[in-house]
Amino acid sequence: MDFLLLILILIQIIILGILTIFLTRLYIITRYLPIISLILFSGLFLINYTFFIPISWLNEFEFEMAKFILDLTSYLTFISFPFLILFVEGIKGRPFSPIFISYLSLNAFTIGYATGSRWYYIYQGSWIQLYTFDLDLLSTILLSYLFLIVFLRLFQFILDKSSGRPKKMAIIVIFGLLFAIIGGSFSLSSNIMYFSLVNVLIGTSITSFAYLKEPNSFFLSNTNIKAIMLINNKTKVTYLTMSLSEDDKLVIAASGIGGIMSFLQEILDVKNPPLDLIHKDSGFLLEHNYENEVSAILILDKIDYLLRSPLKHALSLFIKKYKMELDGWNGHLEPFKNFKEDLQKIFKFALPVSKE
């Protein structure tokens, strides 16, 4: 048994396991759909390394088992890549962008091409899978395209001064990814097994640390929330407003949104109020609970429909938490003030640094 190899694999599994657990927890808090892509990405690598464990003790006479494990983990690696692109494009509000579709097509072609016996196996203390030159070249192009997209989004986020979100951890992530690139490239194209694992381990450790230290660095959205509101549909009174804009006039103007919704319903002769109000790229996203007569509103500098799921979650949580107060509401707003803490948790990934 190769104990060093086994130890490296187990450390990687622990790191990926912790990251997957925390990402899952973050999704439960926010209901932000792009996080699912990141969970699948880290989860597939977790499964990949778990399946890879037996390689550390298979001897040179156990070729069939080694072949099965190495083939399985190679396919899992290729399958995981598109989820990272889906995430970085999803947080930009366009998950199925031309960039994602082009990468998915190249990735699918690479997987199909690899099935034609484009790799082989050697035993050097432990089993290693090597690619033929053509698959090695294609895999290099695939990896280069992957990291080009990710680095592009990271640098866009770092250079964007309007987001108001922290940038230091995004810079750290770049260094982590560089280590991961080196390790990933060697793991796909060479037999330097320990060097590959150590570099991937360093890369994932740095990236995981950056996430655990500052989750906002993982959400490079070009959308900023200017205000979040919860209003009574009948009286049009605002239960709660959390302003994140430096322009106080925005919140004053937004207080009339209830009247605007009623006006549009009347003019358009429709039963339900609108779900969005848009002017060019900016505007409002709205969610309504008709049973409890409550609406939740996001005021955005750039419309991103993937924020609708967190908005629904915020509305549902508000009603669940204050059901008794809402049923017997006497006009007092004091009971709802503490819900700002919940809104901060749910929308933290899209919030600039708050002045409150």
PDB file of N, CA, C and O in Angstrom, residues 16-68:
ATOM      1  N   LEU A  16     -12.570  18.761   0.445  1.00  0.00           N
ATOM      2  CA  LEU A  16     -13.725  18.836  -0.458  1.00  0.00           C
ATOM      3  C   LEU A  16     -15.024  18.569   0.291  1.00  0.00           C
ATOM      4  O   LEU A  16     -16.056  19.178  -0.014  1.00  0.00           O
ATOM      5  N   GLY A  17     -14.967  17.664   1.278  1.00  0.00           N
ATOM      6  CA  GLY A  17     -16.161  17.380   2.072  1.00  0.00           C
ATOM      7  C   GLY A  17     -16.608  18.593   2.861  1.00  0.00           C
ATOM      8  O   GLY A  17     -17.804  18.931   2.893  1.00  0.00           O
ATOM      9  N   ILE A  18     -15.653  19.282   3.499  1.00  0.00           N
ATOM     10  CA  ILE A  18     -15.972  20.490   4.271  1.00  0.00           C
ATOM     11  C   ILE A  18     -16.549  21.564   3.354  1.00  0.00           C
ATOM     12  O   ILE A  18     -17.554  22.213   3.666  1.00  0.00           O
ATOM     13  N   LEU A  19     -15.906  21.750   2.187  1.00  0.00           N
ATOM     14  CA  LEU A  19     -16.374  22.757   1.242  1.00  0.00           C
ATOM     15  C   LEU A  19     -17.785  22.452   0.759  1.00  0.00           C
ATOM     16  O   LEU A  19     -18.645  23.342   0.685  1.00  0.00           O
ATOM     17  N   THR A  20     -18.053  21.193   0.433  1.00  0.00           N
ATOM     18  CA  THR A  20     -19.384  20.800  -0.054  1.00  0.00           C
ATOM     19  C   THR A  20     -20.445  21.017   1.022  1.00  0.00           C
ATOM     20  O   THR A  20     -21.552  21.493   0.733  1.00  0.00           O
ATOM     21  N   ILE A  21     -20.110  20.688   2.261  1.00  0.00           N
ATOM     22  CA  ILE A  21     -21.058  20.879   3.373  1.00  0.00           C
ATOM     23  C   ILE A  21     -21.388  22.360   3.552  1.00  0.00           C
ATOM     24  O   ILE A  21     -22.558  22.745   3.677  1.00  0.00           O
ATOM     25  N   PHE A  22     -20.368  23.210   3.541  1.00  0.00           N
ATOM     26  CA  PHE A  22     -20.600  24.640   3.748  1.00  0.00           C
ATOM     27  C   PHE A  22     -21.338  25.270   2.565  1.00  0.00           C
ATOM     28  O   PHE A  22     -22.146  26.187   2.750  1.00  0.00           O
ATOM     29  N   LEU A  23     -21.047  24.793   1.356  1.00  0.00           N
ATOM     30  CA  LEU A  23     -21.783  25.294   0.192  1.00  0.00           C
ATOM     31  C   LEU A  23     -23.254  24.902   0.274  1.00  0.00           C
ATOM     32  O   LEU A  23     -24.143  25.694  -0.044  1.00  0.00           O
ATOM     33  N   THR A  24     -23.508  23.676   0.703  1.00  0.00           N
ATOM     34  CA  THR A  24     -24.889  23.218   0.866  1.00  0.00           C
ATOM     35  C   THR A  24     -25.607  24.051   1.919  1.00  0.00           C
ATOM     36  O   THR A  24     -26.771  24.449   1.738  1.00  0.00           O
ATOM     37  N   ARG A  25     -24.910  24.342   3.003  1.00  0.00           N
ATOM     38  CA  ARG A  25     -25.487  25.198   4.050  1.00  0.00           C
ATOM     39  C   ARG A  25     -25.799  26.592   3.508  1.00  0.00           C
ATOM     40  O   ARG A  25     -26.846  27.173   3.809  1.00  0.00           O
ATOM     41  N   LEU A  26     -24.887  27.117   2.690  1.00  0.00           N
ATOM     42  CA  LEU A  26     -25.099  28.444   2.111  1.00  0.00           C
ATOM     43  C   LEU A  26     -26.320  28.452   1.196  1.00  0.00           C
ATOM     44  O   LEU A  26     -27.102  29.414   1.179  1.00  0.00           O
ATOM     45  N   TYR A  27     -26.494  27.378   0.428  1.00  0.00           N
ATOM     46  CA  TYR A  27     -27.671  27.314  -0.448  1.00  0.00           C
ATOM     47  C   TYR A  27     -28.962  27.261   0.370  1.00  0.00           C
ATOM     48  O   TYR A  27     -29.962  27.904   0.015  1.00  0.00           O
ATOM     49  N   ILE A  28     -28.948  26.499   1.456  1.00  0.00           N
ATOM     50  CA  ILE A  28     -30.136  26.408   2.310  1.00  0.00           C
ATOM     51  C   ILE A  28     -30.495  27.786   2.866  1.00  0.00           C
ATOM     52  O   ILE A  28     -31.679  28.139   2.975  1.00  0.00           O
ATOM     53  N   ILE A  29     -29.483  28.598   3.176  1.00  0.00           N
ATOM     54  CA  ILE A  29     -29.725  29.935   3.717  1.00  0.00           C
ATOM     55  C   ILE A  29     -30.238  30.882   2.643  1.00  0.00           C
ATOM     56  O   ILE A  29     -31.152  31.678   2.876  1.00  0.00           O
ATOM     57  N   THR A  30     -29.663  30.806   1.439  1.00  0.00           N
ATOM     58  CA  THR A  30     -29.934  31.818   0.416  1.00  0.00           C
ATOM     59  C   THR A  30     -30.918  31.385  -0.673  1.00  0.00           C
ATOM     60  O   THR A  30     -31.576  32.232  -1.264  1.00  0.00           O
ATOM     61  N   ARG A  31     -30.946  30.087  -0.979  1.00  0.00           N
ATOM     62  CA  ARG A  31     -31.724  29.557  -2.103  1.00  0.00           C
ATOM     63  C   ARG A  31     -31.265  30.143  -3.443  1.00  0.00           C
ATOM     64  O   ARG A  31     -32.028  30.201  -4.408  1.00  0.00           O
ATOM     65  N   TYR A  32     -30.000  30.540  -3.499  1.00  0.00           N
ATOM     66  CA  TYR A  32     -29.450  31.113  -4.726  1.00  0.00           C
ATOM     67  C   TYR A  32     -29.017  29.976  -5.654  1.00  0.00           C
ATOM     68  O   TYR A  32     -28.085  29.235  -5.351  1.00  0.00           O
ATOM     69  N   LEU A  33     -29.678  29.834  -6.793  1.00  0.00           N
ATOM     70  CA  LEU A  33     -29.529  28.651  -7.641  1.00  0.00           C
ATOM     71  C   LEU A  33     -28.103  28.389  -8.150  1.00  0.00           C
ATOM     72  O   LEU A  33     -27.704  27.220  -8.240  1.00  0.00           O
ATOM     73  N   PRO A  34     -27.300  29.405  -8.513  1.00  0.00           N
ATOM     74  CA  PRO A  34     -25.933  29.089  -8.974  1.00  0.00           C
ATOM     75  C   PRO A  34     -25.099  28.312  -7.965  1.00  0.00           C
ATOM     76  O   PRO A  34     -24.145  27.625  -8.351  1.00  0.00           O
ATOM     77  N   ILE A  35     -25.439  28.415  -6.680  1.00  0.00           N
ATOM     78  CA  ILE A  35     -24.679  27.671  -5.676  1.00  0.00           C
ATOM     79  C   ILE A  35     -24.798  26.167  -5.919  1.00  0.00           C
ATOM     80  O   ILE A  35     -23.867  25.409  -5.640  1.00  0.00           O
ATOM     81  N   ILE A  36     -25.931  25.725  -6.456  1.00  0.00           N
ATOM     82  CA  ILE A  36     -26.104  24.297  -6.743  1.00  0.00           C
ATOM     83  C   ILE A  36     -25.038  23.814  -7.712  1.00  0.00           C
ATOM     84  O   ILE A  36     -24.499  22.711  -7.575  1.00  0.00           O
ATOM     85  N   SER A  37     -24.700  24.647  -8.699  1.00  0.00           N
ATOM     86  CA  SER A  37     -23.653  24.281  -9.657  1.00  0.00           C
ATOM     87  C   SER A  37     -22.317  24.085  -8.945  1.00  0.00           C
ATOM     88  O   SER A  37     -21.565  23.154  -9.252  1.00  0.00           O
ATOM     89  N   LEU A  38     -22.021  24.970  -7.994  1.00  0.00           N
ATOM     90  CA  LEU A  38     -20.765  24.853  -7.262  1.00  0.00           C
ATOM     91  C   LEU A  38     -20.778  23.634  -6.339  1.00  0.00           C
ATOM     92  O   LEU A  38     -19.748  22.970  -6.157  1.00  0.00           O
ATOM     93  N   ILE A  39     -21.932  23.320  -5.762  1.00  0.00           N
ATOM     94  CA  ILE A  39     -22.061  22.112  -4.939  1.00  0.00           C
ATOM     95  C   ILE A  39     -21.805  20.875  -5.777  1.00  0.00           C
ATOM     96  O   ILE A  39     -21.080  19.956  -5.364  1.00  0.00           O
ATOM     97  N   LEU A  40     -22.380  20.836  -6.979  1.00  0.00           N
ATOM     98  CA  LEU A  40     -22.175  19.685  -7.865  1.00  0.00           C
ATOM     99  C   LEU A  40     -20.716  19.570  -8.296  1.00  0.00           C
ATOM    100  O   LEU A  40     -20.170  18.471  -8.389  1.00  0.00           O
ATOM    101  N   PHE A  41     -20.087  20.717  -8.542  1.00  0.00           N
ATOM    102  CA  PHE A  41     -18.674  20.712  -8.934  1.00  0.00           C
ATOM    103  C   PHE A  41     -17.801  20.121  -7.822  1.00  0.00           C
ATOM    104  O   PHE A  41     -17.023  19.188  -8.050  1.00  0.00           O
ATOM    105  N   SER A  42     -17.935  20.646  -6.614  1.00  0.00           N
ATOM    106  CA  SER A  42     -17.119  20.143  -5.504  1.00  0.00           C
ATOM    107  C   SER A  42     -17.546  18.736  -5.108  1.00  0.00           C
ATOM    108  O   SER A  42     -16.705  17.898  -4.743  1.00  0.00           O
ATOM    109  N   GLY A  43     -18.849  18.441  -5.199  1.00  0.00           N
ATOM    110  CA  GLY A  43     -19.352  17.117  -4.847  1.00  0.00           C
ATOM    111  C   GLY A  43     -18.841  16.036  -5.779  1.00  0.00           C
ATOM    112  O   GLY A  43     -18.494  14.927  -5.333  1.00  0.00           O
ATOM    113  N   LEU A  44     -18.787  16.339  -7.078  1.00  0.00           N
ATOM    114  CA  LEU A  44     -18.269  15.361  -8.038  1.00  0.00           C
ATOM    115  C   LEU A  44     -16.787  15.082  -7.801  1.00  0.00           C
ATOM    116  O   LEU A  44     -16.335  13.939  -7.926  1.00  0.00           O
ATOM    117  N   PHE A  45     -16.034  16.119  -7.453  1.00  0.00           N
ATOM    118  CA  PHE A  45     -14.626  15.891  -7.133  1.00  0.00           C
ATOM    119  C   PHE A  45     -14.470  15.100  -5.837  1.00  0.00           C
ATOM    120  O   PHE A  45     -13.549  14.294  -5.700  1.00  0.00           O
ATOM    121  N   LEU A  46     -15.389  15.320  -4.903  1.00  0.00           N
ATOM    122  CA  LEU A  46     -15.380  14.538  -3.668  1.00  0.00           C
ATOM    123  C   LEU A  46     -15.615  13.057  -3.977  1.00  0.00           C
ATOM    124  O   LEU A  46     -14.896  12.175  -3.474  1.00  0.00           O
ATOM    125  N   ILE A  47     -16.600  12.776  -4.805  1.00  0.00           N
ATOM    126  CA  ILE A  47     -16.878  11.390  -5.218  1.00  0.00           C
ATOM    127  C   ILE A  47     -15.693  10.823  -5.984  1.00  0.00           C
ATOM    128  O   ILE A  47     -15.295   9.664  -5.795  1.00  0.00           O
ATOM    129  N   ASN A  48     -15.116  11.673  -6.844  1.00  0.00           N
ATOM    130  CA  ASN A  48     -13.970  11.267  -7.655  1.00  0.00           C
ATOM    131  C   ASN A  48     -12.824  10.768  -6.782  1.00  0.00           C
ATOM    132  O   ASN A  48     -12.312   9.650  -6.979  1.00  0.00           O
ATOM    133  N   TYR A  49     -12.434  11.567  -5.802  1.00  0.00           N
ATOM    134  CA  TYR A  49     -11.314  11.183  -4.936  1.00  0.00           C
ATOM    135  C   TYR A  49     -11.672  10.000  -4.034  1.00  0.00           C
ATOM    136  O   TYR A  49     -10.798   9.194  -3.693  1.00  0.00           O
ATOM    137  N   THR A  50     -12.941   9.893  -3.677  1.00  0.00           N
ATOM    138  CA  THR A  50     -13.362   8.744  -2.865  1.00  0.00           C
ATOM    139  C   THR A  50     -13.206   7.444  -3.650  1.00  0.00           C
ATOM    140  O   THR A  50     -12.691   6.445  -3.132  1.00  0.00           O
ATOM    141  N   PHE A  51     -13.633   7.462  -4.909  1.00  0.00           N
ATOM    142  CA  PHE A  51     -13.475   6.283  -5.758  1.00  0.00           C
ATOM    143  C   PHE A  51     -12.008   5.983  -6.041  1.00  0.00           C
ATOM    144  O   PHE A  51     -11.637   4.841  -6.322  1.00  0.00           O
ATOM    145  N   PHE A  52     -11.171   7.026  -5.962  1.00  0.00           N
ATOM    146  CA  PHE A  52      -9.758   6.873  -6.306  1.00  0.00           C
ATOM    147  C   PHE A  52      -8.951   6.203  -5.192  1.00  0.00           C
ATOM    148  O   PHE A  52      -7.835   5.722  -5.422  1.00  0.00           O
ATOM    149  N   ILE A  53      -9.499   6.124  -3.991  1.00  0.00           N
ATOM    150  CA  ILE A  53      -8.769   5.587  -2.830  1.00  0.00           C
ATOM    151  C   ILE A  53      -8.130   4.217  -3.093  1.00  0.00           C
ATOM    152  O   ILE A  53      -6.949   4.010  -2.776  1.00  0.00           O
ATOM    153  N   PRO A  54      -8.859   3.236  -3.670  1.00  0.00           N
ATOM    154  CA  PRO A  54      -8.254   1.901  -3.837  1.00  0.00           C
ATOM    155  C   PRO A  54      -7.000   1.878  -4.694  1.00  0.00           C
ATOM    156  O   PRO A  54      -6.210   0.922  -4.605  1.00  0.00           O
ATOM    157  N   ILE A  55      -6.785   2.921  -5.533  1.00  0.00           N
ATOM    158  CA  ILE A  55      -5.587   2.949  -6.369  1.00  0.00           C
ATOM    159  C   ILE A  55      -4.319   2.865  -5.522  1.00  0.00           C
ATOM    160  O   ILE A  55      -3.308   2.311  -5.938  1.00  0.00           O
ATOM    161  N   SER A  56      -4.377   3.379  -4.298  1.00  0.00           N
ATOM    162  CA  SER A  56      -3.186   3.428  -3.449  1.00  0.00           C
ATOM    163  C   SER A  56      -2.730   2.046  -2.988  1.00  0.00           C
ATOM    164  O   SER A  56      -1.595   1.888  -2.551  1.00  0.00           O
ATOM    165  N   TRP A  57      -3.633   1.023  -3.060  1.00  0.00           N
ATOM    166  CA  TRP A  57      -3.185  -0.302  -2.619  1.00  0.00           C
ATOM    167  C   TRP A  57      -3.315  -1.403  -3.681  1.00  0.00           C
ATOM    168  O   TRP A  57      -3.020  -2.552  -3.423  1.00  0.00           O
ATOM    169  N   LEU A  58      -3.745  -1.047  -4.898  1.00  0.00           N
ATOM    170  CA  LEU A  58      -3.802  -2.054  -5.964  1.00  0.00           C
ATOM    171  C   LEU A  58      -2.398  -2.352  -6.474  1.00  0.00           C
ATOM    172  O   LEU A  58      -1.616  -1.440  -6.747  1.00  0.00           O
ATOM    173  N   ASN A  59      -2.073  -3.629  -6.643  1.00  0.00           N
ATOM    174  CA  ASN A  59      -0.738  -3.987  -7.121  1.00  0.00           C
ATOM    175  C   ASN A  59      -0.733  -4.143  -8.639  1.00  0.00           C
ATOM    176  O   ASN A  59      -1.760  -3.995  -9.311  1.00  0.00           O
ATOM    177  N   GLU A  60       0.416  -4.453  -9.194  1.00  0.00           N
ATOM    178  CA  GLU A  60       0.587  -4.502 -10.643  1.00  0.00           C
ATOM    179  C   GLU A  60      -0.189  -5.640 -11.307  1.00  0.00           C
ATOM    180  O   GLU A  60      -0.329  -5.652 -12.536  1.00  0.00           O
ATOM    181  N   PHE A  61      -0.721  -6.580 -10.527  1.00  0.00           N
ATOM    182  CA  PHE A  61      -1.479  -7.687 -11.101  1.00  0.00           C
ATOM    183  C   PHE A  61      -2.990  -7.435 -11.100  1.00  0.00           C
ATOM    184  O   PHE A  61      -3.760  -8.276 -11.565  1.00  0.00           O
ATOM    185  N   GLU A  62      -3.406  -6.294 -10.571  1.00  0.00           N
ATOM    186  CA  GLU A  62      -4.841  -5.982 -10.483  1.00  0.00           C
ATOM    187  C   GLU A  62      -5.213  -4.915 -11.506  1.00  0.00           C
ATOM    188  O   GLU A  62      -5.781  -3.878 -11.189  1.00  0.00           O
ATOM    189  N   PHE A  63      -4.897  -5.229 -12.761  1.00  0.00           N
ATOM    190  CA  PHE A  63      -5.067  -4.269 -13.854  1.00  0.00           C
ATOM    191  C   PHE A  63      -6.528  -3.909 -14.089  1.00  0.00           C
ATOM    192  O   PHE A  63      -6.866  -2.735 -14.262  1.00  0.00           O
ATOM    193  N   GLU A  64      -7.416  -4.893 -14.126  1.00  0.00           N
ATOM    194  CA  GLU A  64      -8.813  -4.629 -14.466  1.00  0.00           C
ATOM    195  C   GLU A  64      -9.466  -3.673 -13.473  1.00  0.00           C
ATOM    196  O   GLU A  64     -10.194  -2.763 -13.865  1.00  0.00           O
ATOM    197  N   MET A  65      -9.212  -3.881 -12.187  1.00  0.00           N
ATOM    198  CA  MET A  65      -9.776  -2.989 -11.187  1.00  0.00           C
ATOM    199  C   MET A  65      -9.179  -1.586 -11.315  1.00  0.00           C
ATOM    200  O   MET A  65      -9.893  -0.581 -11.209  1.00  0.00           O
ATOM    201  N   ALA A  66      -7.855  -1.513 -11.546  1.00  0.00           N
ATOM    202  CA  ALA A  66      -7.206  -0.209 -11.709  1.00  0.00           C
ATOM    203  C   ALA A  66      -7.758   0.517 -12.929  1.00  0.00           C
ATOM    204  O   ALA A  66      -8.021   1.729 -12.884  1.00  0.00           O
ATOM    205  N   LYS A  67      -7.958  -0.229 -14.014  1.00  0.00           N
ATOM    206  CA  LYS A  67      -8.504   0.369 -15.243  1.00  0.00           C
ATOM    207  C   LYS A  67      -9.897   0.936 -14.989  1.00  0.00           C
ATOM    208  O   LYS A  67     -10.220   2.050 -15.412  1.00  0.00           O
ATOM    209  N   PHE A  68     -10.729   0.175 -14.297  1.00  0.00           N
ATOM    210  CA  PHE A  68     -12.094   0.626 -14.005  1.00  0.00           C
ATOM    211  C   PHE A  68     -12.087   1.906 -13.179  1.00  0.00           C
ATOM    212  O   PHE A  68     -12.806   2.869 -13.482  1.00  0.00           O
TER     213      PHE A  68
END
